[in-house]
Amino acid sequence: MKKWFDKESLKQISLYEKGVSHMKTSTVGSLQKLGKERLKDLLYQMILIRNFEEAVEKQFMQGKIHGTMHLCIGQEPTAVGACAVLTNEDKITSTHRGHGHCIAKGSEVKYMMAELLGKETGYCKGKGGSMHIADLEIGNIGANGIVAGGLPLGCGAALTSKKKDLGFVVVCFFGDGATNEGAFHESVNIASAWKLPVIFFCENNQYGMSSSIKEMTNIENLADRASSYGIPGVTIDGTDVIAVMEETQKALDRAKNGEGPTLIEAKTYRWRGHSKSDARKYRTRDEEHDWMTNRDGIKLFKERLLNEGIITSEEIVEVEEKVKKVLDEAIEFAENSPEPSLSSLEEDVFA
Amino acid sequence: MREITYAEAINEVMCQEIEANEDVFILGEDIGIYGGAFGLTRGMIEKLGPEKVLNTPISEQAITGVAIGAALMGMRPILELQFSDFVTVAMDQIVNQAAKIRYMYGGKGKVPIVIRTPGGSGAGFAAQHSQSLEAWMAHIPGLKVVQPSTAYDAKGLFRAALEDDNPVIFYEHKLLYGMKDDVPEESYVIPLGKADIKREGKDVTVVATSIMVHRALQAAEELEKEGISVEVIDPRTLVPLDIETIVESVKKTGRAVVVYEAVQRGGYGAEIASVINEGEAFDYLDAPVVRLGGKAVPIPYNPTLEKKAVPQVEDIINAIKSTVVTYA
Ligand SMILES: Cc1ncc(C[n+]2csc(CCOP(=O)(O)OP(=O)(O)O)c2C)c(N)n1
Ligand SMILES: [Mg+2]
């Protein structure tokens, strides 16, 4: 899948005024500048991610998916907004909750679904599963089963870009919980000291598994951690896809100009449990309800597009139908794909 | 007697020990209201309170070090490491600190911690959540390594681990958590370094660990139908290892098969095989000692491949036959 706009037009996006709260939101007028087709594509990507996750959940319930899965429903705007400003040359590192990043970076859902069903046609030939989907050709260095495991790798990719003057930037996605790992701190420091072209993108969905980030750290905004490493840190509204794009673009420009990394913290929410079995005792149904009704990034974006007269409700239905078609095909492809051969067990291990 | 699961047995002994000894507490990720990733600490924070059940940030290196430092000051912490694969993140604190402190300091200080952690494959968690790395630990002087295969053993061994003044790595297995067994309610001790003969036999000795004990028992049952009598020994603790029980058994049967889930190459089974070859059992051997471990691959996600990566009952049967039939 290709990206839907070139870098030139992005330069026109105005930088923000300060939002009402300290949390940055997108600027007035930003939609018009992006143009209808791009906006429609952002919407398409977000709906595709949500419906993909819902389909995965269903497959899981039907016992077709083995092991576990971590759904990113509710977090679509962060993946889509951040990847929207990247080219295929730019890289991402992802997490255990990585399906959205993968789709937003341009991977095809049929190969993802095949991987989740453990099929030979999957992105990892059925050997990786949900937590390890990688698509190096389009710059997805991989999901990761180890919390904060992707950050050092991302720095290494960025070092290569810098050393060889390749011009690409690396976006490392990680959760709020990951910021308590040593690997986070060591990576941010080294990237800062070496001015590596990295964007540290924290999807603060408020919880690391069952632990509220408020109880696990003593700071209000995780972006504040940036200052101790001498880099800019910014907290944004992770339900606002345009704000995510704008802020990632600024960080991207900074990285490309050789000024080094930025820490972006996007406040968001994971609607589902942490993984397959989670009674969600650590949070209230009211809190969930509030996020799901008042801070649904997809719903808000649709409303904005409608209110600003950019798109009609018929066009939204068209987008939704397109998503449905792509997903139906993906499921069919995955289900009809062969299992990996037994001989593949010992392939691809060097020693 | 009551039947409870392996997970319930460990939960019960932890509660009993925390209530009985004010220096004992548990720390770990998601062990509070969530009850632990595999439900092992379910109900504990409600019953014992947050002073005894410390829900930690996702910081394996720090929480492991915290447990070690507290132990050095006289506490007896239990650390739950959510998956045994994450020892990689905590390794410096375990290997360079906990294991060596007492010796390096000339016998001063002690580090009585128990690191409880689930290992093994079979649950579909793929390469970074399914490893069996116990041989790494067993290689380090100063660490004791426990690998219970039943609920009964888990409860008794856990208490012994907790009463030990050295760091103990307590390997649980994800596939054993739901397995039931007769377990007394009152607390009891199974000493570390005492193997258990899980089944008596006369033709061949199978030394198996963790989940492989159960697969070996199934294999033994199958082979009985073919007239092969298999003795199954569970060492229960790798360090210290009950060499005597293993050697005595091999002296009786003249054949040995060592079965373990970890990658065969460099695994602890190699140590057990050497112990048999080097000692007085050697003279009694009628066949070379056979090792059966996992394939040298990361654990794959696809369920069929995942099973193929580690020994199954069928593989154990074949390994046993290879020594009994080939060297008849
Ligand atoms: C090193 C390591 N520690 C613990 C885990 C278990 N684990 C997986 S995801 C997770 C929570 C991560 O929280 P966060 O970084 O906020 O990401 P989120 O799940 O919210 O997307 C934990 C504890 C792991 N996979 N790796
Ligand atoms: Mg989180």
XYZ file of C-alpha atoms and ligand atoms in Angstrom:
706
model
C 0.000 0.000 0.000
C 1.296 3.425 -0.819
C 1.188 6.595 1.159
C -1.397 9.120 0.240
C 0.484 12.356 0.112
C 3.894 13.700 -0.564
C 6.153 15.502 1.795
C 5.717 18.852 0.059
C 2.102 19.249 1.049
C 2.904 18.377 4.622
C 5.176 21.319 4.931
C 2.099 23.469 4.527
C 0.536 22.170 7.709
C 0.764 24.995 10.118
C 2.324 24.349 13.460
C -0.011 24.538 16.311
C -1.161 27.143 18.652
C -1.266 25.874 22.176
C -4.362 23.798 22.809
C -6.820 24.577 25.556
C -5.121 22.177 27.888
C -1.428 21.425 27.887
C -2.260 18.547 25.608
C -1.684 19.479 22.018
C -4.580 19.112 19.640
C -4.738 19.750 15.924
C -4.946 23.232 14.522
C -8.002 24.900 13.112
C -8.049 24.699 9.352
C -5.673 21.782 9.230
C -8.189 19.526 7.544
C -8.690 21.728 4.510
C -4.966 21.818 3.902
C -4.642 18.078 3.777
C -7.268 17.663 1.121
C -10.168 15.292 0.873
C -8.485 12.197 -0.538
C -5.856 12.120 2.146
C -8.400 12.627 4.870
C -10.502 9.847 3.476
C -7.464 7.620 3.502
C -6.753 8.441 7.138
C -10.310 7.464 7.944
C -9.981 4.305 5.873
C -6.807 3.281 7.691
C -8.340 3.844 11.116
C -11.488 1.908 10.307
C -9.416 -0.852 8.733
C -7.408 -1.200 11.921
C -10.467 -1.272 14.135
C -12.312 -3.763 11.990
C -9.207 -5.891 11.602
C -8.903 -6.084 15.374
C -12.576 -6.925 15.717
C -12.146 -9.677 13.159
C -9.109 -10.992 15.028
C -11.074 -11.004 18.242
C -13.819 -12.989 16.569
C -11.370 -15.506 15.143
C -9.858 -15.852 18.576
C -13.240 -16.481 20.187
C -13.887 -19.141 17.571
C -10.693 -20.867 18.613
C -8.937 -20.278 15.302
C -6.128 -18.233 16.804
C -3.627 -19.908 19.060
C -1.892 -18.262 22.003
C -2.705 -14.690 22.779
C -3.289 -11.321 21.140
C -3.223 -7.703 22.177
C -5.771 -5.524 20.454
C -5.291 -1.812 19.785
C -8.952 -0.881 19.419
C -9.228 2.717 20.612
C -5.648 3.543 19.655
C -6.095 3.800 15.888
C -5.271 7.538 15.583
C -1.779 7.179 17.037
C -0.676 4.464 14.620
C -2.315 6.106 11.630
C -1.333 9.682 12.428
C 2.307 8.848 13.095
C 2.784 6.571 10.082
C 0.937 9.003 7.817
C 3.924 11.316 7.660
C 6.414 8.544 6.912
C 7.580 7.158 3.593
C 8.385 3.534 2.867
C 12.028 4.356 3.516
C 11.301 5.432 7.081
C 11.210 2.672 9.663
C 9.128 1.773 12.673
C 9.649 -0.531 15.596
C 6.481 -1.811 17.139
C 5.218 -3.633 20.198
C 3.166 -6.592 21.340
C 0.167 -4.364 20.534
C 1.346 -3.892 16.997
C -1.379 -4.713 14.487
C -2.309 -1.046 14.071
C 1.280 0.058 13.487
C 1.696 -2.650 10.922
C -1.420 -1.694 8.967
C -0.672 2.006 9.186
C 2.859 1.474 7.902
C 1.386 -0.174 4.857
C 1.367 -3.914 5.429
C -1.370 -5.978 3.857
C -4.023 -7.336 6.153
C -4.291 -10.636 4.339
C -0.713 -11.589 5.162
C -1.210 -10.365 8.715
C -4.324 -12.457 9.139
C -2.507 -15.440 7.672
C 0.251 -14.958 10.226
C -2.251 -14.850 13.068
C -3.699 -18.125 11.849
C -0.179 -19.538 11.767
C -0.200 -20.034 8.018
C 2.700 -20.364 5.616
C 1.588 -17.275 3.695
C 1.813 -15.076 6.766
C 4.400 -12.340 7.130
C 6.570 -14.654 9.241
C 5.596 -17.945 7.583
C 3.441 -18.714 10.615
C 6.426 -18.822 12.921
C 6.075 -15.434 14.564
C 2.397 -14.894 15.304
C 0.744 -11.758 16.583
C 3.651 -10.476 18.656
C 6.307 -10.746 15.976
C 4.888 -9.478 12.704
C 7.588 -7.756 10.702
C 7.614 -6.415 7.165
C 11.122 -5.188 6.515
C 10.397 -4.224 2.917
C 8.088 -1.427 3.917
C 10.131 -0.413 6.926
C 8.427 -2.311 9.721
C 11.356 -3.621 11.731
C 8.950 -5.680 13.762
C 6.552 -6.050 16.604
C 8.156 -7.165 19.849
C 7.250 -9.478 22.669
C 9.645 -7.806 25.033
C 8.419 -4.570 26.554
C 10.759 -1.779 25.349
C 12.666 -4.349 23.294
C 12.251 -2.364 20.081
C 13.813 0.883 21.241
C 17.464 -0.132 21.173
C 16.915 -1.755 17.768
C 15.341 1.440 16.520
C 18.404 3.374 17.629
C 20.591 0.970 15.699
C 18.528 1.459 12.582
C 18.770 5.206 13.054
C 22.528 4.984 13.529
C 22.748 3.257 10.146
C 20.677 5.978 8.552
C 22.974 8.585 10.005
C 26.265 6.827 9.254
C 25.378 6.086 5.662
C 23.426 9.265 5.133
C 20.345 7.330 4.104
C 17.934 10.009 5.215
C 15.380 7.761 6.838
C 13.894 8.299 10.267
C 12.851 5.631 12.762
C 9.684 5.840 14.809
C 9.825 3.634 17.892
C 6.382 2.895 19.243
C 6.023 1.784 22.845
C 3.551 1.942 25.698
C 3.450 3.924 28.923
C 4.561 0.839 30.840
C 7.653 0.529 28.684
C 8.980 3.853 29.940
C 9.860 2.114 33.207
C 12.267 -0.272 31.526
C 15.970 0.433 31.467
C 15.946 -0.132 27.712
C 13.784 2.976 27.310
C 16.109 5.226 29.285
C 19.291 3.882 27.763
C 17.889 4.260 24.262
C 16.629 7.799 24.680
C 19.936 8.831 26.153
C 22.059 7.301 23.438
C 19.824 8.694 20.709
C 20.107 12.118 22.263
C 23.865 11.957 22.786
C 24.408 10.840 19.191
C 21.611 12.961 17.729
C 20.067 9.956 16.057
C 17.114 10.360 13.700
C 14.580 8.698 15.996
C 11.114 9.573 17.160
C 10.201 7.963 20.454
C 6.462 7.583 20.231
C 4.780 6.658 23.490
C 1.198 5.495 23.250
C 0.094 6.262 26.763
C -3.063 4.212 27.026
C -3.028 4.753 30.806
C -2.240 1.169 31.770
C 0.567 -1.302 31.421
C -1.394 -4.494 31.649
C -3.185 -3.945 34.989
C -1.043 -1.145 36.331
C -2.170 2.424 36.056
C 0.755 4.521 34.917
C -0.236 7.059 37.556
C 0.669 4.522 40.234
C 3.817 3.374 38.489
C 5.457 6.778 38.055
C 5.409 10.064 39.867
C 4.988 12.374 36.940
C 1.904 13.650 35.227
C 3.153 13.538 31.657
C 5.600 10.945 30.413
C 6.846 13.463 27.875
C 8.443 15.271 30.823
C 11.070 12.570 30.839
C 12.515 14.079 27.691
C 14.001 17.043 29.515
C 16.380 14.898 31.520
C 17.827 13.630 28.259
C 18.051 17.047 26.681
C 15.495 16.471 23.962
C 12.068 17.964 23.290
C 9.072 16.165 24.753
C 5.490 16.828 23.844
C 2.177 15.499 25.095
C -0.591 15.277 22.570
C -4.164 14.149 22.299
C -3.818 10.651 20.941
C -7.418 10.522 19.851
C -6.851 13.349 17.378
C -5.293 11.841 14.280
C -4.424 15.235 12.826
C -2.647 16.335 15.996
C -0.653 13.129 15.896
C 0.324 13.819 12.302
C 1.310 17.386 12.970
C 3.476 16.598 15.937
C 5.111 13.602 14.289
C 5.869 15.794 11.294
C 7.672 18.280 13.513
C 9.704 15.524 15.095
C 10.410 14.096 11.653
C 11.702 17.424 10.384
C 13.876 17.761 13.441
C 15.309 14.290 12.967
C 15.932 14.860 9.265
C 17.703 18.112 10.029
C 20.155 16.250 12.208
C 18.815 17.707 15.427
C 18.168 14.322 17.016
C 15.276 12.595 18.699
C 11.959 13.788 20.082
C 9.755 12.120 22.676
C 6.077 12.239 21.819
C 3.529 11.105 24.356
C 0.051 10.548 22.959
C -2.703 10.092 25.529
C -5.010 7.351 24.410
C -6.938 4.350 25.695
C -7.080 0.661 24.980
C -10.714 -0.286 24.850
C -10.260 -3.994 25.303
C -8.511 -5.942 28.005
C -4.742 -6.288 27.935
C -4.865 -9.635 26.178
C -7.201 -12.556 25.763
C -8.141 -13.022 29.396
C -8.503 -9.868 31.396
C -11.423 -9.120 33.714
C -10.322 -5.445 33.794
C -10.717 -5.186 37.581
C -8.144 -2.414 37.693
C -10.352 0.142 35.982
C -13.970 1.157 36.080
C -16.622 0.555 33.473
C -17.444 4.273 33.760
C -13.959 5.259 32.747
C -14.104 2.901 29.785
C -17.499 4.196 28.829
C -16.270 7.769 28.908
C -13.363 7.084 26.559
C -15.420 4.959 24.262
C -18.237 7.423 23.882
C -16.562 10.793 24.219
C -13.036 10.156 23.014
C -13.386 7.720 20.174
C -10.842 8.987 17.666
C -12.673 7.497 14.715
C -16.046 8.894 15.693
C -14.565 12.310 16.408
C -12.763 12.354 13.086
C -15.901 11.367 11.190
C -17.857 14.117 12.925
C -15.212 16.637 12.093
C -15.122 15.647 8.463
C -18.895 15.874 8.279
C -19.112 19.154 10.170
C -16.513 20.810 8.026
C -18.349 19.580 4.946
C -15.390 17.608 3.682
C -17.115 14.295 3.366
C -20.711 13.067 3.218
C -22.187 10.248 5.234
C -22.588 8.283 2.005
C -18.864 8.553 1.454
C -18.226 7.270 4.952
C -20.401 4.274 4.180
C -18.344 3.721 1.048
C -15.141 3.727 3.098
C -16.651 1.259 5.521
C -17.729 -1.005 2.711
C -14.285 -0.934 1.190
C -12.825 -1.973 4.550
C -15.306 -4.781 4.874
C -14.431 -6.102 1.452
C -10.688 -6.023 2.121
C -11.167 -7.824 5.419
C -13.469 -10.463 4.046
C -10.871 -11.200 1.405
C -8.124 -11.280 4.002
C -9.953 -13.801 6.141
C -10.722 -15.945 3.151
C -7.116 -15.794 2.011
C -5.843 -16.684 5.474
C -8.268 -19.533 5.994
C -7.500 -21.054 2.621
C -3.746 -20.741 3.010
C -1.637 -23.824 3.728
C -0.040 -24.685 7.039
C 3.745 -24.366 7.069
C 5.540 -27.574 6.154
C 7.041 -29.561 8.994
C 10.458 -29.180 7.427
C 10.230 -25.409 7.905
C 10.692 -25.968 11.638
C 14.455 -26.019 11.279
C 14.761 -23.452 8.500
C 16.023 -19.911 9.041
C 18.061 -20.626 12.124
C 21.721 -20.083 11.419
C 23.206 -22.094 14.225
C -7.140 -35.642 50.584
C -8.142 -32.554 48.592
C -7.234 -32.090 44.999
C -6.018 -28.667 43.987
C -4.164 -27.381 40.974
C -0.468 -26.673 40.686
C -1.285 -22.948 40.558
C -3.502 -23.169 43.639
C -0.845 -25.099 45.538
C 1.719 -22.380 44.915
C -0.783 -19.676 45.783
C -1.607 -21.486 49.012
C 1.971 -21.961 50.143
C 2.814 -18.334 49.353
C -0.101 -17.143 51.482
C 0.824 -19.495 54.301
C 4.444 -18.402 54.313
C 3.685 -14.699 54.081
C 1.266 -15.029 56.989
C 3.710 -17.087 59.027
C 6.828 -14.962 58.563
C 6.792 -11.199 58.672
C 9.934 -10.995 56.541
C 8.299 -12.732 53.596
C 6.577 -10.666 50.925
C 6.030 -10.901 47.202
C 6.729 -8.430 44.444
C 6.144 -8.577 40.721
C 4.327 -7.211 37.720
C 0.524 -7.372 37.732
C 0.419 -9.500 40.870
C -2.057 -7.177 42.594
C -5.694 -6.988 41.651
C -4.976 -8.716 38.329
C -3.742 -11.749 40.261
C -0.667 -12.332 38.091
C -0.473 -13.144 34.400
C -1.308 -16.784 35.143
C -3.503 -16.176 38.191
C -0.936 -17.404 40.723
C -1.416 -14.477 43.084
C -5.194 -14.363 42.763
C -6.782 -13.096 45.961
C -3.474 -12.354 47.650
C -3.562 -8.578 47.667
C -7.125 -8.683 48.959
C -6.133 -11.063 51.735
C -2.647 -9.867 52.651
C -2.669 -6.240 51.605
C -0.422 -4.086 49.444
C 2.360 -4.099 52.053
C 2.897 -7.793 51.433
C 1.938 -7.908 47.767
C 3.861 -5.256 45.866
C 2.657 -4.549 42.385
C 5.672 -3.213 40.521
C 6.395 -1.161 37.433
C 7.611 -3.059 34.350
C 11.244 -2.908 35.428
C 12.672 -6.410 35.705
C 16.194 -5.318 36.437
C 15.131 -3.010 39.231
C 12.601 -5.317 40.847
C 15.038 -8.214 40.841
C 17.680 -6.017 42.416
C 15.166 -4.712 44.926
C 14.404 -8.266 45.992
C 18.099 -9.037 46.321
C 18.866 -5.879 48.254
C 15.983 -6.499 50.628
C 17.153 -10.072 51.122
C 20.608 -8.843 52.002
C 18.985 -6.753 54.728
C 17.212 -9.782 56.181
C 13.934 -9.932 54.300
C 12.855 -13.069 52.427
C 11.277 -11.807 49.226
C 9.439 -13.819 46.610
C 9.809 -12.334 43.151
C 7.350 -13.245 40.435
C 8.936 -12.839 37.029
C 5.997 -12.839 34.638
C 7.620 -15.105 32.034
C 10.904 -16.912 32.515
C 12.124 -15.404 29.235
C 12.416 -12.059 31.011
C 15.356 -13.282 33.068
C 17.298 -11.883 30.151
C 16.398 -8.405 31.368
C 17.134 -9.249 35.023
C 20.267 -11.267 34.376
C 22.887 -8.933 35.810
C 21.134 -8.775 39.136
C 20.651 -12.545 39.270
C 23.995 -13.711 37.964
C 26.460 -11.001 38.896
C 24.823 -9.900 42.111
C 22.573 -12.439 43.838
C 24.568 -15.535 42.958
C 27.940 -14.123 43.983
C 27.407 -11.753 46.875
C 27.899 -14.212 49.698
C 31.015 -15.786 48.194
C 32.602 -12.530 47.014
C 32.101 -11.011 50.438
C 33.948 -13.896 52.066
C 30.856 -15.530 53.486
C 29.261 -12.341 54.752
C 25.630 -11.649 54.054
C 23.060 -13.881 52.447
C 20.488 -13.531 49.724
C 17.394 -15.605 50.524
C 15.167 -14.870 47.568
C 12.906 -17.093 45.527
C 12.356 -16.107 41.923
C 9.209 -17.830 40.716
C 8.756 -17.857 36.989
C 6.851 -19.819 34.338
C 8.812 -21.457 31.570
C 8.060 -23.740 28.690
C 6.191 -23.849 25.415
C 2.855 -25.211 24.322
C 0.655 -22.200 24.986
C 1.123 -20.450 21.652
C 3.133 -17.528 22.985
C 5.930 -17.930 20.419
C 9.662 -17.332 20.548
C 10.035 -14.717 23.281
C 7.583 -16.190 25.780
C 8.156 -19.943 25.584
C 11.762 -20.698 26.383
C 13.252 -23.104 28.899
C 16.439 -21.413 30.038
C 17.027 -23.276 33.295
C 20.427 -24.529 32.157
C 21.702 -20.931 32.224
C 20.824 -20.727 35.884
C 22.117 -24.171 36.758
C 25.447 -23.158 35.265
C 25.949 -20.374 37.787
C 27.542 -21.286 41.112
C 25.463 -19.768 43.866
C 22.027 -20.337 42.391
C 19.719 -23.190 43.233
C 17.302 -24.337 40.574
C 13.969 -26.011 41.262
C 11.586 -27.424 38.649
C 8.509 -29.017 40.207
C 6.307 -31.217 38.051
C 3.291 -31.694 40.334
C 1.158 -29.587 42.633
C 2.265 -31.643 45.620
C 5.928 -31.183 44.830
C 5.476 -27.511 44.046
C 4.013 -26.761 47.445
C 6.654 -28.606 49.436
C 9.580 -27.492 47.328
C 8.451 -23.895 47.450
C 8.657 -23.878 51.209
C 12.111 -25.398 51.103
C 13.158 -22.778 48.560
C 11.869 -20.000 50.744
C 13.644 -21.338 53.823
C 16.922 -21.629 51.959
C 19.443 -18.857 52.529
C 20.535 -18.813 48.889
C 18.862 -17.447 45.812
C 16.550 -20.040 44.319
C 15.048 -19.946 40.842
C 11.727 -21.738 40.972
C 10.669 -22.779 37.465
C 6.978 -23.371 36.996
C 5.480 -24.601 33.735
C 2.560 -22.934 32.002
C 1.034 -26.232 30.977
C 1.186 -27.588 34.522
C -0.706 -24.742 36.193
C -4.093 -26.364 35.702
C -2.973 -29.877 36.633
C -4.555 -31.295 39.792
C -3.032 -33.373 42.506
C -3.663 -34.418 46.111
C -2.161 -31.691 48.243
C -2.336 -31.427 52.034
C -3.675 -28.178 53.353
C -1.034 -27.754 56.019
C 2.391 -26.525 55.048
C 5.163 -29.109 54.525
C 8.712 -29.241 53.223
C 10.205 -31.312 50.421
C 13.946 -30.832 50.764
C 15.898 -29.491 47.813
C 18.164 -32.113 46.263
C 15.830 -35.056 46.713
C 14.655 -36.731 43.514
C 11.373 -38.582 43.316
C 10.822 -41.900 41.609
C 7.533 -41.227 39.882
C 7.207 -44.762 38.558
C 9.211 -47.859 39.265
C 10.525 -50.047 36.476
C 13.361 -52.377 35.672
C 14.359 -52.091 32.003
C 15.273 -48.470 31.563
C 15.583 -45.305 33.640
C 14.035 -42.143 32.277
C 15.161 -38.977 34.004
C 12.677 -36.266 33.079
C 12.002 -32.749 34.295
C 8.921 -30.519 34.590
C 6.241 -31.217 31.964
C 8.395 -34.023 30.562
C 7.784 -36.057 33.710
C 4.158 -36.407 32.652
C 5.011 -37.218 29.061
C 7.541 -39.792 30.250
C 4.893 -41.375 32.489
C 2.532 -41.606 29.539
C 5.280 -43.137 27.442
C 5.987 -45.627 30.234
C 2.356 -46.654 30.300
C 2.330 -47.236 26.560
C 5.529 -49.229 26.679
C 4.285 -51.397 29.471
C 1.848 -52.829 26.945
C 4.838 -53.861 24.866
C 6.546 -55.420 27.823
C 9.057 -52.662 28.469
C 9.266 -51.637 32.097
C 10.236 -47.995 32.529
C 11.379 -46.265 35.697
C 10.681 -42.524 35.710
C 12.746 -40.271 37.923
C 12.015 -36.617 38.490
C 15.073 -34.875 39.965
C 12.748 -32.032 41.063
C 15.744 -29.811 41.691
C 18.567 -29.401 39.183
C 20.803 -27.681 41.709
C 21.368 -29.434 44.021
C 21.007 -32.614 41.979
C 20.208 -35.928 43.638
C 22.874 -37.919 41.863
C 22.486 -40.930 44.114
C 18.883 -41.708 43.228
C 19.656 -41.444 39.516
C 22.769 -43.594 39.749
C 21.060 -46.253 41.845
C 18.274 -46.494 39.313
C 20.642 -46.824 36.360
C 22.591 -49.500 38.207
C 19.349 -51.412 38.398
C 18.121 -50.894 34.829
C 21.365 -50.535 32.891
C 19.865 -47.971 30.558
C 19.138 -44.274 30.766
C 17.195 -41.743 28.756
C 17.259 -38.091 29.806
C 14.267 -36.043 28.671
C 13.921 -32.289 28.901
C 12.085 -29.552 27.063
C 14.941 -27.068 26.738
C 17.069 -27.031 23.616
C 19.001 -30.296 23.717
C 22.313 -28.682 22.858
C 23.945 -27.451 26.038
C 20.875 -28.272 28.093
C 20.841 -29.585 31.631
C 20.176 -33.088 30.333
C 23.779 -33.132 29.161
C 24.834 -32.655 32.769
C 22.616 -35.497 33.934
C 23.942 -37.750 31.179
C 27.507 -36.940 32.221
C 26.763 -37.633 35.855
C 25.573 -41.103 34.833
C 28.584 -41.711 32.592
C 31.164 -40.465 35.035
C 30.034 -42.316 38.127
C 29.703 -45.863 39.299
C 26.648 -46.370 37.077
C 28.976 -46.516 34.073
C 29.913 -50.117 34.703
C 26.283 -51.105 34.738
C 25.334 -49.444 31.449
C 24.184 -51.773 28.697
C 23.656 -48.943 26.219
C 24.839 -45.375 25.689
C 22.883 -42.784 27.640
C 20.326 -41.098 25.381
C 19.476 -37.428 25.542
C 16.164 -36.153 24.243
C 15.663 -32.401 24.333
C 14.130 -29.670 22.228
C 15.228 -28.863 18.696
C 17.778 -26.088 18.320
C 15.209 -23.552 17.158
C 13.366 -20.646 18.719
C 9.849 -21.801 19.645
C 7.641 -21.217 16.594
C 4.105 -19.861 16.764
C 2.261 -22.345 14.552
C 0.824 -24.966 16.929
C 1.956 -27.965 14.910
C 5.499 -26.666 14.615
C 5.468 -25.636 18.259
C 4.738 -29.214 19.316
C 7.378 -30.532 16.978
C 10.027 -28.326 18.517
C 9.995 -30.132 21.866
C 9.718 -33.802 22.880
C 6.251 -35.339 22.788
C 5.153 -38.721 24.152
C 5.830 -40.375 20.802
C 9.398 -39.053 20.734
C 10.016 -40.345 24.235
C 8.713 -43.775 23.284
C 11.082 -43.833 20.316
C 14.036 -42.709 22.414
C 13.359 -45.401 24.985
C 13.002 -48.038 22.299
C 16.247 -46.925 20.721
C 18.100 -47.885 23.854
C 16.081 -50.919 24.899
C 15.589 -52.530 21.503
C 18.813 -51.531 19.748
C 20.934 -52.672 22.653
C 18.800 -55.647 23.624
C 10.394 -7.296 29.485
C 8.953 -7.625 29.588
N 8.332 -7.504 30.761
C 7.029 -7.806 30.892
C 6.321 -8.245 29.819
C 4.877 -8.649 29.964
N 4.024 -7.606 29.400
C 3.661 -7.627 28.118
S 2.830 -6.267 27.679
C 2.924 -5.633 29.224
C 2.338 -4.295 29.501
C 2.973 -3.254 28.660
O 2.410 -2.036 28.934
P 2.612 -0.811 27.982
O 4.054 -0.647 27.684
O 1.907 0.334 28.576
O 1.908 -1.272 26.626
P 0.357 -1.575 26.373
O 0.163 -3.024 26.641
O -0.444 -0.724 27.252
O 0.157 -1.287 24.933
C 3.607 -6.490 30.071
C 3.859 -6.261 31.493
C 7.007 -8.363 28.590
N 6.391 -8.813 27.492
N 8.307 -8.022 28.497
Mg -0.032 0.989 28.248
